[in-house]
């Protein structure tokens, strides 16, 4: 395994791209002699491959799709999964209640979402290469936040599909014709998406360290707030390159040579793909001088929220922002972290002025920087050099910040009148007649 500095596994192999990657939750066996519990998933996969071969001009022996059932044990399956996630044209999550509790499926979805994020950032256009399919019925309230933005087409495939999913259609012989029609429609959709939104191959990600797109089973919805401290185009020094900046902090694009989209928007999308509910604001619009800031208010029964400060060192050229950042740092609770993009391709960041700002930065945010350097994601505060490094480190910072919040934040009871805790007093003895049982009373 070749582990590069950016957490990659070298380059994607040059062979052709399979049309689709079928992601599904493995059903555990039960009883004895029950056969393969995922037999029908494999049947669906074979039927899709047959249709796609008929719908395209793929040559004999070409890779039509990918499913992990085709891998033998001991053949380096994490790398094989990573290669196909980096090469496939379309990602097909086979949705079921079990899918959303599978860490393996969550990793596959996150890895493909990250690939889409980089493609959108580089190309400047929307790329929609996820085609979800229902294995069993899934209601909207069952969908994690990380998948709710993906269009789940129920109407095109019919009411019985929406009610039964592919599993119901394939198991009920009276619905066999509907199954055949629905599989063909899905194959046509895969081919259409692959041709309308051509997706370039991505990088090979270390599958075993890839985070999941789903929160743990039974955990409440997770919130996190992203505060962006960056100058606008009008407030940077005259000799500063204006290309990374826009009308306000939320337009900041430090990796403008790699991305056409502002970094706060990319960060929000990446955090949402981790099954969080993110909120984003500009540091300039927040009251950081109040007694409870940063992180005021009460959400989810605790004071404040996990918070990440996304900060540009060039913001220190403004004296008022520098003062407010210093106050922010002095009040930062343990569940506040910092991420410092510092583009290695931006020559001004590494010249004399950049060095001066780095020194000033150490004096302005000593608590957050020292706190970040005591974690496994110290790159976040030392200067994140590339967009790929940013998308690698941000999930680790999100996880660390959430752990700190759960460990340190003070819990508060819900609003309303105080209800005493119930007490178990023990069994109640029946009353005896006057004089008690030893004084002639009747039992």
CSV table of C-alpha atoms in Angstrom, one decimal:
chain,number,residue,atom,x,y,z
A,1,UNK,CA,0.0,0.0,0.0
A,2,UNK,CA,1.5,3.3,-1.1
A,3,UNK,CA,0.5,6.1,1.4
A,4,UNK,CA,1.2,9.5,0.0
A,5,UNK,CA,1.5,12.7,2.1
A,6,UNK,CA,-2.1,13.7,1.2
A,7,UNK,CA,-3.5,10.4,2.4
A,8,UNK,CA,-3.8,8.9,-1.1
A,9,UNK,CA,-2.9,5.5,-2.5
A,10,UNK,CA,-1.0,6.7,-5.6
A,11,UNK,CA,-2.7,7.1,-8.9
A,12,UNK,CA,-5.9,5.5,-10.3
A,13,UNK,CA,-5.1,2.7,-12.8
A,14,UNK,CA,-5.5,3.7,-16.4
A,15,UNK,CA,-8.0,1.1,-17.5
A,16,UNK,CA,-11.6,2.0,-18.4
A,17,UNK,CA,-14.2,3.2,-16.0
A,18,UNK,CA,-17.0,0.8,-15.0
A,19,UNK,CA,-20.5,2.3,-15.6
A,20,UNK,CA,-21.6,1.8,-12.0
A,21,UNK,CA,-20.7,0.8,-8.5
A,22,UNK,CA,-23.5,-1.0,-6.7
A,23,UNK,CA,-23.3,-0.2,-3.0
A,24,UNK,CA,-25.5,-2.4,-0.7
A,25,UNK,CA,-25.7,-3.5,2.9
A,26,UNK,CA,-24.8,-7.2,3.5
A,27,UNK,CA,-27.7,-9.1,5.1
A,28,UNK,CA,-26.4,-11.4,7.9
A,29,UNK,CA,-27.2,-15.1,7.6
A,30,UNK,CA,-29.5,-16.7,10.1
A,31,UNK,CA,-30.5,-20.3,10.8
A,32,UNK,CA,-28.9,-23.3,9.1
A,33,UNK,CA,-29.1,-24.0,5.4
A,34,UNK,CA,-30.7,-20.7,4.5
A,35,UNK,CA,-28.5,-20.1,1.5
A,36,UNK,CA,-26.9,-16.8,0.5
A,37,UNK,CA,-29.0,-13.9,2.0
A,38,UNK,CA,-27.7,-11.5,-0.7
A,39,UNK,CA,-28.4,-13.8,-3.6
A,40,UNK,CA,-31.1,-11.5,-5.0
A,41,UNK,CA,-28.8,-8.5,-4.8
A,42,UNK,CA,-26.4,-10.3,-7.1
A,43,UNK,CA,-29.2,-11.2,-9.4
A,44,UNK,CA,-30.1,-7.5,-9.7
A,45,UNK,CA,-26.5,-6.7,-10.4
A,46,UNK,CA,-26.3,-9.2,-13.2
A,47,UNK,CA,-29.5,-8.0,-14.8
A,48,UNK,CA,-28.3,-4.4,-14.7
A,49,UNK,CA,-25.0,-5.4,-16.4
A,50,UNK,CA,-26.8,-7.3,-19.1
A,51,UNK,CA,-29.0,-4.3,-19.9
A,52,UNK,CA,-26.1,-1.9,-19.9
A,53,UNK,CA,-24.2,-4.1,-22.3
A,54,UNK,CA,-27.2,-4.0,-24.6
A,55,UNK,CA,-27.6,-0.2,-24.3
A,56,UNK,CA,-24.0,0.7,-24.9
A,57,UNK,CA,-21.2,-0.2,-27.3
A,58,UNK,CA,-18.9,-1.7,-24.6
A,59,UNK,CA,-16.6,-4.4,-26.0
A,60,UNK,CA,-16.6,-8.0,-24.8
A,61,UNK,CA,-14.9,-8.4,-21.5
A,62,UNK,CA,-15.3,-4.7,-20.5
A,63,UNK,CA,-16.0,-3.8,-16.9
A,64,UNK,CA,-19.7,-3.0,-16.9
A,65,UNK,CA,-20.1,-2.5,-13.1
A,66,UNK,CA,-18.7,-3.3,-9.8
A,67,UNK,CA,-20.0,-5.2,-6.8
A,68,UNK,CA,-17.9,-6.4,-3.9
A,69,UNK,CA,-19.3,-10.0,-4.1
A,70,UNK,CA,-16.9,-10.5,-7.1
A,71,UNK,CA,-13.9,-10.1,-4.9
A,72,UNK,CA,-12.3,-13.1,-3.3
A,73,UNK,CA,-11.1,-13.0,0.3
A,74,UNK,CA,-7.5,-12.0,0.9
A,75,UNK,CA,-7.1,-10.1,-2.4
A,76,UNK,CA,-6.7,-6.6,-0.9
A,77,UNK,CA,-10.4,-5.7,-0.9
A,78,UNK,CA,-9.9,-2.2,0.7
A,79,UNK,CA,-7.7,-1.1,-2.2
A,80,UNK,CA,-10.0,-2.8,-4.8
A,81,UNK,CA,-13.0,-0.9,-3.3
A,82,UNK,CA,-11.0,2.4,-3.4
A,83,UNK,CA,-10.0,1.8,-7.0
A,84,UNK,CA,-13.6,1.3,-8.2
A,85,UNK,CA,-14.9,4.2,-6.1
A,86,UNK,CA,-12.3,6.4,-7.8
A,87,UNK,CA,-13.1,5.1,-11.3
A,88,UNK,CA,-16.8,4.3,-11.6
A,89,UNK,CA,-19.0,6.7,-13.6
A,90,UNK,CA,-22.1,6.4,-11.5
A,91,UNK,CA,-22.7,5.4,-7.8
A,92,UNK,CA,-25.8,3.4,-7.1
A,93,UNK,CA,-26.7,3.1,-3.4
A,94,UNK,CA,-29.2,0.3,-2.9
A,95,UNK,CA,-31.2,1.8,-0.1
A,96,UNK,CA,-32.8,-0.1,2.8
A,97,UNK,CA,-33.0,0.6,6.6
A,98,UNK,CA,-30.0,-1.7,7.0
A,99,UNK,CA,-28.0,0.5,4.5
A,100,UNK,CA,-28.0,3.4,6.8
A,101,UNK,CA,-26.5,1.4,9.7
A,102,UNK,CA,-23.7,0.0,7.6
A,103,UNK,CA,-20.3,1.6,8.2
A,104,UNK,CA,-19.0,0.0,5.0
A,105,UNK,CA,-21.8,1.6,3.0
A,106,UNK,CA,-21.3,4.9,4.8
A,107,UNK,CA,-17.6,4.9,3.8
A,108,UNK,CA,-18.4,4.1,0.2
A,109,UNK,CA,-21.0,7.0,0.0
A,110,UNK,CA,-18.6,9.5,1.7
A,111,UNK,CA,-15.7,8.6,-0.6
A,112,UNK,CA,-17.9,9.1,-3.7
A,113,UNK,CA,-19.4,12.3,-2.4
A,114,UNK,CA,-15.9,13.6,-1.8
A,115,UNK,CA,-15.0,12.7,-5.4
A,116,UNK,CA,-18.1,14.7,-6.6
A,117,UNK,CA,-17.1,17.6,-4.4
A,118,UNK,CA,-13.6,17.8,-6.1
A,119,UNK,CA,-15.1,17.5,-9.6
A,120,UNK,CA,-17.6,20.3,-8.9
A,121,UNK,CA,-14.9,22.5,-7.4
A,122,UNK,CA,-12.6,22.0,-10.4
A,123,UNK,CA,-15.2,22.1,-13.1
A,124,UNK,CA,-17.4,24.9,-11.7
A,125,UNK,CA,-20.6,23.0,-12.7
A,126,UNK,CA,-23.0,20.7,-11.0
A,127,UNK,CA,-22.1,17.0,-11.3
A,128,UNK,CA,-24.9,14.6,-10.4
A,129,UNK,CA,-23.6,11.0,-10.6
A,130,UNK,CA,-25.5,9.3,-7.8
A,131,UNK,CA,-28.5,7.3,-8.8
A,132,UNK,CA,-30.1,5.8,-5.7
A,133,UNK,CA,-32.3,2.7,-5.9
A,134,UNK,CA,-34.7,1.2,-3.4
A,135,UNK,CA,-34.0,-2.4,-2.2
A,136,UNK,CA,-36.8,-2.2,0.3
A,137,UNK,CA,-39.3,0.5,1.2
A,138,UNK,CA,-37.7,3.6,2.8
A,139,UNK,CA,-39.6,6.5,4.2
A,140,UNK,CA,-38.3,10.0,4.1
A,141,UNK,CA,-37.9,10.2,7.8
A,142,UNK,CA,-35.5,7.2,7.7
A,143,UNK,CA,-33.1,9.0,5.4
A,144,UNK,CA,-30.0,10.4,7.1
A,145,UNK,CA,-29.1,14.1,6.6
A,146,UNK,CA,-26.2,13.1,4.4
A,147,UNK,CA,-28.5,11.6,1.8
A,148,UNK,CA,-31.6,13.7,1.9
A,149,UNK,CA,-30.3,16.1,-0.8
A,150,UNK,CA,-30.0,13.2,-3.3
A,151,UNK,CA,-33.0,13.0,-5.6
A,152,UNK,CA,-34.8,9.7,-4.9
A,153,UNK,CA,-37.0,9.1,-8.0
A,154,UNK,CA,-40.1,7.1,-6.9
A,155,UNK,CA,-42.6,8.2,-9.6
A,156,UNK,CA,-40.7,7.1,-12.7
A,157,UNK,CA,-40.5,3.5,-11.4
A,158,UNK,CA,-44.1,3.1,-10.3
A,159,UNK,CA,-46.1,2.7,-7.0
A,160,UNK,CA,-45.2,-1.0,-6.5
A,161,UNK,CA,-41.5,-0.2,-6.7
A,162,UNK,CA,-42.0,2.6,-4.1
A,163,UNK,CA,-43.9,0.2,-1.8
A,164,UNK,CA,-41.8,-3.0,-2.3
A,165,UNK,CA,-38.5,-1.9,-3.7
A,166,UNK,CA,-36.5,-4.3,-5.9
A,167,UNK,CA,-36.6,-7.0,-3.3
A,168,UNK,CA,-40.4,-7.1,-3.3
A,169,UNK,CA,-40.5,-7.0,-7.1
A,170,UNK,CA,-38.0,-9.8,-7.6
A,171,UNK,CA,-39.5,-12.1,-4.9
A,172,UNK,CA,-43.1,-11.9,-6.0
A,173,UNK,CA,-43.7,-13.9,-9.1
A,174,UNK,CA,-46.8,-11.9,-10.0
A,175,UNK,CA,-44.6,-8.7,-10.2
A,176,UNK,CA,-42.0,-10.3,-12.5
A,177,UNK,CA,-42.9,-8.1,-15.5
A,178,UNK,CA,-42.7,-5.0,-13.3
A,179,UNK,CA,-39.3,-6.1,-12.0
A,180,UNK,CA,-38.0,-6.5,-15.6
A,181,UNK,CA,-39.3,-3.1,-16.6
A,182,UNK,CA,-37.9,-1.4,-13.5
A,183,UNK,CA,-34.4,-2.9,-13.9
A,184,UNK,CA,-34.4,-1.7,-17.5
A,185,UNK,CA,-35.4,1.8,-16.5
A,186,UNK,CA,-32.7,1.9,-13.9
A,187,UNK,CA,-30.1,0.7,-16.4
A,188,UNK,CA,-31.2,3.4,-18.8
A,189,UNK,CA,-30.9,6.0,-16.1
A,190,UNK,CA,-27.4,4.9,-15.2
A,191,UNK,CA,-26.3,5.1,-18.9
A,192,UNK,CA,-27.9,8.5,-19.2
A,193,UNK,CA,-26.2,10.0,-16.1
A,194,UNK,CA,-22.9,8.5,-17.1
A,195,UNK,CA,-23.0,10.2,-20.5
A,196,UNK,CA,-24.6,13.5,-19.5
A,197,UNK,CA,-22.3,14.1,-16.5
A,198,UNK,CA,-19.0,12.5,-17.4
A,199,UNK,CA,-17.1,12.2,-14.1
A,200,UNK,CA,-13.3,12.1,-14.3
A,201,UNK,CA,-11.4,9.5,-12.3
A,202,UNK,CA,-10.6,10.6,-8.7
A,203,UNK,CA,-7.8,9.8,-6.4
A,204,UNK,CA,-7.4,6.6,-4.5
A,205,UNK,CA,-8.4,7.1,-0.9
A,206,UNK,CA,-7.4,4.9,2.0
A,207,UNK,CA,-10.7,3.1,2.4
A,208,UNK,CA,-10.0,1.9,5.9
A,209,UNK,CA,-9.5,5.5,7.2
A,210,UNK,CA,-12.4,6.9,5.3
A,211,UNK,CA,-15.2,8.3,7.6
A,212,UNK,CA,-18.7,7.2,7.3
A,213,UNK,CA,-21.6,9.2,5.9
A,214,UNK,CA,-23.9,7.9,8.6
A,215,UNK,CA,-24.1,8.7,12.3
A,216,UNK,CA,-24.1,5.8,14.7
A,217,UNK,CA,-27.3,3.9,15.2
A,218,UNK,CA,-29.7,5.6,17.6
A,219,UNK,CA,-27.7,8.9,17.8
A,220,UNK,CA,-29.6,12.1,17.7
A,221,UNK,CA,-29.1,14.5,14.7
A,222,UNK,CA,-25.7,16.2,15.0
A,223,UNK,CA,-25.1,20.0,14.7
A,224,UNK,CA,-22.0,21.9,14.1
A,225,UNK,CA,-21.3,25.6,13.3
A,226,UNK,CA,-18.7,26.9,11.0
A,227,UNK,CA,-17.4,30.5,11.5
A,228,UNK,CA,-15.4,32.0,8.7
A,229,UNK,CA,-12.8,34.7,9.5
A,230,UNK,CA,-11.5,36.1,6.2
A,231,UNK,CA,-11.3,39.6,4.6
A,232,UNK,CA,-13.3,40.7,1.7
A,233,UNK,CA,-11.8,42.0,-1.6
A,234,UNK,CA,-12.2,45.6,-0.4
A,235,UNK,CA,-10.5,45.1,3.0
A,236,UNK,CA,-7.2,43.3,2.0
A,237,UNK,CA,-4.0,45.4,1.7
A,238,UNK,CA,-3.5,46.9,-1.7
A,239,UNK,CA,-0.6,44.7,-2.5
A,240,UNK,CA,-2.4,41.5,-1.7
A,241,UNK,CA,-3.6,39.3,-4.6
A,242,UNK,CA,-7.4,39.8,-4.6
A,243,UNK,CA,-8.3,36.6,-6.4
A,244,UNK,CA,-9.0,34.5,-3.3
A,245,UNK,CA,-11.5,37.1,-2.0
A,246,UNK,CA,-15.0,38.2,-2.8
A,247,UNK,CA,-17.8,40.5,-1.5
A,248,UNK,CA,-17.5,39.0,2.0
A,249,UNK,CA,-15.9,36.2,4.1
A,250,UNK,CA,-18.2,33.5,2.7
A,251,UNK,CA,-16.8,34.1,-0.8
A,252,UNK,CA,-13.3,33.3,0.3
A,253,UNK,CA,-11.5,30.9,-2.0
A,254,UNK,CA,-7.9,30.3,-0.9
A,255,UNK,CA,-7.4,27.4,-3.3
A,256,UNK,CA,-8.6,29.3,-6.3
A,257,UNK,CA,-6.1,27.6,-8.6
A,258,UNK,CA,-7.8,24.2,-7.7
A,259,UNK,CA,-11.4,25.3,-7.2
A,260,UNK,CA,-13.9,27.7,-8.7
A,261,UNK,CA,-16.1,27.5,-5.6
A,262,UNK,CA,-15.8,29.4,-2.3
A,263,UNK,CA,-14.2,27.2,0.5
A,264,UNK,CA,-17.0,27.8,3.0
A,265,UNK,CA,-19.6,26.3,0.6
A,266,UNK,CA,-17.3,23.3,0.0
A,267,UNK,CA,-16.8,22.9,3.7
A,268,UNK,CA,-20.5,23.0,4.4
A,269,UNK,CA,-21.2,20.4,1.8
A,270,UNK,CA,-18.4,18.1,3.1
A,271,UNK,CA,-19.7,18.4,6.7
A,272,UNK,CA,-23.3,17.6,5.5
A,273,UNK,CA,-22.0,14.5,3.8
A,274,UNK,CA,-20.8,13.3,7.2
A,275,UNK,CA,-24.4,13.3,8.4
A,276,UNK,CA,-24.3,16.6,10.3
A,277,UNK,CA,-26.6,19.6,10.1
A,278,UNK,CA,-24.1,22.5,9.6
A,279,UNK,CA,-24.6,26.2,9.9
A,280,UNK,CA,-22.2,28.8,8.5
A,281,UNK,CA,-21.7,32.4,9.3
A,282,UNK,CA,-19.1,35.2,8.8
A,283,UNK,CA,-17.0,36.1,11.8
A,284,UNK,CA,-17.7,39.8,10.9
A,285,UNK,CA,-21.4,39.2,11.5
A,286,UNK,CA,-21.0,37.6,15.0
A,287,UNK,CA,-20.9,39.1,18.4
A,288,UNK,CA,-17.7,37.7,19.7
A,289,UNK,CA,-17.5,40.2,22.6
A,290,UNK,CA,-20.5,38.8,24.6
A,291,UNK,CA,-20.0,36.9,27.8
A,292,UNK,CA,-21.0,33.6,26.4
A,293,UNK,CA,-19.4,33.8,23.0
A,294,UNK,CA,-18.1,32.0,21.1
A,295,UNK,CA,-20.9,29.4,21.0
A,296,UNK,CA,-23.8,31.1,22.7
A,297,UNK,CA,-27.3,29.8,23.0
A,298,UNK,CA,-28.7,26.5,24.0
A,299,UNK,CA,-29.2,23.8,21.4
A,300,UNK,CA,-29.9,20.1,22.0
A,301,UNK,CA,-29.9,20.5,25.7
A,302,UNK,CA,-26.3,21.8,25.9
A,303,UNK,CA,-24.7,25.3,26.0
A,304,UNK,CA,-23.6,26.2,22.5
A,305,UNK,CA,-22.6,23.9,19.6
A,306,UNK,CA,-19.5,22.3,18.4
A,307,UNK,CA,-17.8,25.0,16.4
A,308,UNK,CA,-15.0,25.3,13.9
A,309,UNK,CA,-13.2,28.5,13.1
A,310,UNK,CA,-12.1,28.6,9.4
A,311,UNK,CA,-9.6,31.4,9.4
A,312,UNK,CA,-7.3,33.2,6.9
A,313,UNK,CA,-4.1,34.6,8.4
A,314,UNK,CA,-4.5,37.6,6.1
A,315,UNK,CA,-7.5,38.7,8.2
A,316,UNK,CA,-4.9,39.9,10.8
A,317,UNK,CA,-4.0,42.8,8.6
A,318,UNK,CA,-7.2,44.4,10.0
A,319,UNK,CA,-6.6,45.7,13.5
A,320,UNK,CA,-10.3,45.3,14.7
A,321,UNK,CA,-10.5,41.7,13.4
A,322,UNK,CA,-7.2,40.9,15.1
A,323,UNK,CA,-8.6,42.3,18.4
A,324,UNK,CA,-11.8,40.3,18.1
A,325,UNK,CA,-10.0,37.1,17.1
A,326,UNK,CA,-7.8,37.4,20.2
A,327,UNK,CA,-10.9,37.8,22.4
A,328,UNK,CA,-12.5,34.8,20.6
A,329,UNK,CA,-9.5,32.7,21.4
A,330,UNK,CA,-9.4,33.7,25.1
A,331,UNK,CA,-13.1,32.6,25.5
A,332,UNK,CA,-12.9,29.5,23.3
A,333,UNK,CA,-14.5,26.5,25.0
A,334,UNK,CA,-12.9,23.0,24.5
A,335,UNK,CA,-15.4,22.2,21.7
A,336,UNK,CA,-14.1,25.1,19.5
A,337,UNK,CA,-11.4,24.1,16.9
A,338,UNK,CA,-9.6,26.0,14.2
A,339,UNK,CA,-8.7,25.1,10.6
A,340,UNK,CA,-6.2,27.4,8.8
A,341,UNK,CA,-6.0,27.1,5.0
A,342,UNK,CA,-2.6,28.3,3.8
A,343,UNK,CA,-2.2,27.5,0.1
A,344,UNK,CA,1.3,26.4,-0.8
A,345,UNK,CA,0.8,27.6,-4.4
A,346,UNK,CA,0.1,31.2,-3.1
A,347,UNK,CA,3.6,32.7,-3.1
A,348,UNK,CA,2.5,35.7,-1.0
A,349,UNK,CA,1.6,33.3,1.8
A,350,UNK,CA,5.3,32.3,2.0
A,351,UNK,CA,7.0,35.6,1.5
A,352,UNK,CA,8.1,38.2,4.1
A,353,UNK,CA,4.6,39.4,4.7
A,354,UNK,CA,3.3,35.8,5.0
A,355,UNK,CA,6.0,35.0,7.6
A,356,UNK,CA,5.1,38.1,9.6
A,357,UNK,CA,1.4,37.2,9.6
A,358,UNK,CA,2.3,33.6,10.7
A,359,UNK,CA,4.2,35.1,13.7
A,360,UNK,CA,1.3,37.5,14.5
A,361,UNK,CA,-1.1,34.6,14.2
A,362,UNK,CA,0.7,32.7,16.9
A,363,UNK,CA,0.2,35.6,19.3
A,364,UNK,CA,-3.4,36.1,18.4
A,365,UNK,CA,-4.8,32.6,18.7
A,366,UNK,CA,-2.4,30.8,21.1
A,367,UNK,CA,-5.1,28.7,22.8
A,368,UNK,CA,-6.7,27.3,19.6
A,369,UNK,CA,-3.4,26.7,18.0
A,370,UNK,CA,-1.9,24.9,21.0
A,371,UNK,CA,-5.1,22.9,21.4
A,372,UNK,CA,-5.0,21.8,17.7
A,373,UNK,CA,-1.4,20.7,17.9
A,374,UNK,CA,-2.2,18.3,20.7
A,375,UNK,CA,-4.5,16.3,18.3
A,376,UNK,CA,-3.9,13.9,15.4
A,377,UNK,CA,-5.1,16.6,13.0
A,378,UNK,CA,-2.4,19.2,13.7
A,379,UNK,CA,-2.1,20.0,10.0
A,380,UNK,CA,-5.4,21.9,10.5
A,381,UNK,CA,-3.7,24.7,12.5
A,382,UNK,CA,-0.2,24.5,11.0
A,383,UNK,CA,-1.5,25.5,7.5
A,384,UNK,CA,-3.5,23.3,5.2
A,385,UNK,CA,-1.6,23.4,1.9
A,386,UNK,CA,-4.0,22.1,-0.7
A,387,UNK,CA,-7.7,21.5,-1.3
A,388,UNK,CA,-7.2,17.7,-1.1
A,389,UNK,CA,-5.4,18.1,2.2
A,390,UNK,CA,-8.3,20.3,3.4
A,391,UNK,CA,-11.0,17.6,2.6
A,392,UNK,CA,-8.8,15.0,4.3
A,393,UNK,CA,-8.4,17.0,7.6
A,394,UNK,CA,-11.8,18.6,8.0
A,395,UNK,CA,-13.7,15.3,8.8
A,396,UNK,CA,-11.0,14.6,11.5
A,397,UNK,CA,-11.5,18.1,13.0
A,398,UNK,CA,-15.3,17.6,12.9
A,399,UNK,CA,-15.0,14.3,14.8
A,400,UNK,CA,-12.6,15.7,17.3
A,401,UNK,CA,-14.7,18.8,18.0
A,402,UNK,CA,-17.8,16.7,18.5
A,403,UNK,CA,-16.1,14.4,21.0
A,404,UNK,CA,-14.9,17.4,22.9
A,405,UNK,CA,-18.4,18.8,23.0
A,406,UNK,CA,-19.9,15.5,24.3
A,407,UNK,CA,-17.2,15.3,26.9
A,408,UNK,CA,-17.2,18.9,28.2
A,409,UNK,CA,-20.4,20.7,27.4
A,410,UNK,CA,-22.7,21.2,30.3
A,411,UNK,CA,-26.1,19.5,29.9
A,412,UNK,CA,-29.3,21.4,30.8
A,413,UNK,CA,-32.8,20.0,31.5
A,414,UNK,CA,-35.4,20.7,28.9
A,415,UNK,CA,-37.6,23.8,29.4
A,416,UNK,CA,-40.8,23.5,31.5
A,417,UNK,CA,-41.7,22.7,35.1
A,418,UNK,CA,-39.4,20.6,37.2
A,419,UNK,CA,-40.6,17.0,37.5
A,420,UNK,CA,-39.1,15.1,40.5
A,421,UNK,CA,-37.3,11.8,39.7
A,422,UNK,CA,-39.5,8.8,40.5
A,423,UNK,CA,-38.6,6.8,43.5
A,424,UNK,CA,-39.3,3.1,44.1
A,425,UNK,CA,-40.8,2.8,47.6
A,426,UNK,CA,-41.3,-1.0,47.7
A,427,UNK,CA,-44.4,-3.1,48.1
A,428,UNK,CA,-47.3,-1.7,50.1
A,429,UNK,CA,-48.5,-4.1,52.9
A,430,UNK,CA,-52.3,-4.6,53.2
A,431,UNK,CA,-53.8,-3.0,56.4
A,432,UNK,CA,-54.5,-5.4,59.3
A,433,UNK,CA,-57.7,-5.1,61.4
A,434,UNK,CA,-57.4,-3.2,64.6
A,435,UNK,CA,-55.0,-4.9,67.0
A,436,UNK,CA,-52.9,-6.5,64.2
A,437,UNK,CA,-52.6,-10.1,63.2
A,438,UNK,CA,-51.6,-11.3,66.7
A,439,UNK,CA,-54.6,-9.8,68.5
A,440,UNK,CA,-57.5,-11.9,67.3
A,441,UNK,CA,-58.3,-10.1,64.1
A,442,UNK,CA,-59.4,-12.0,61.0
A,443,UNK,CA,-57.0,-12.6,58.3
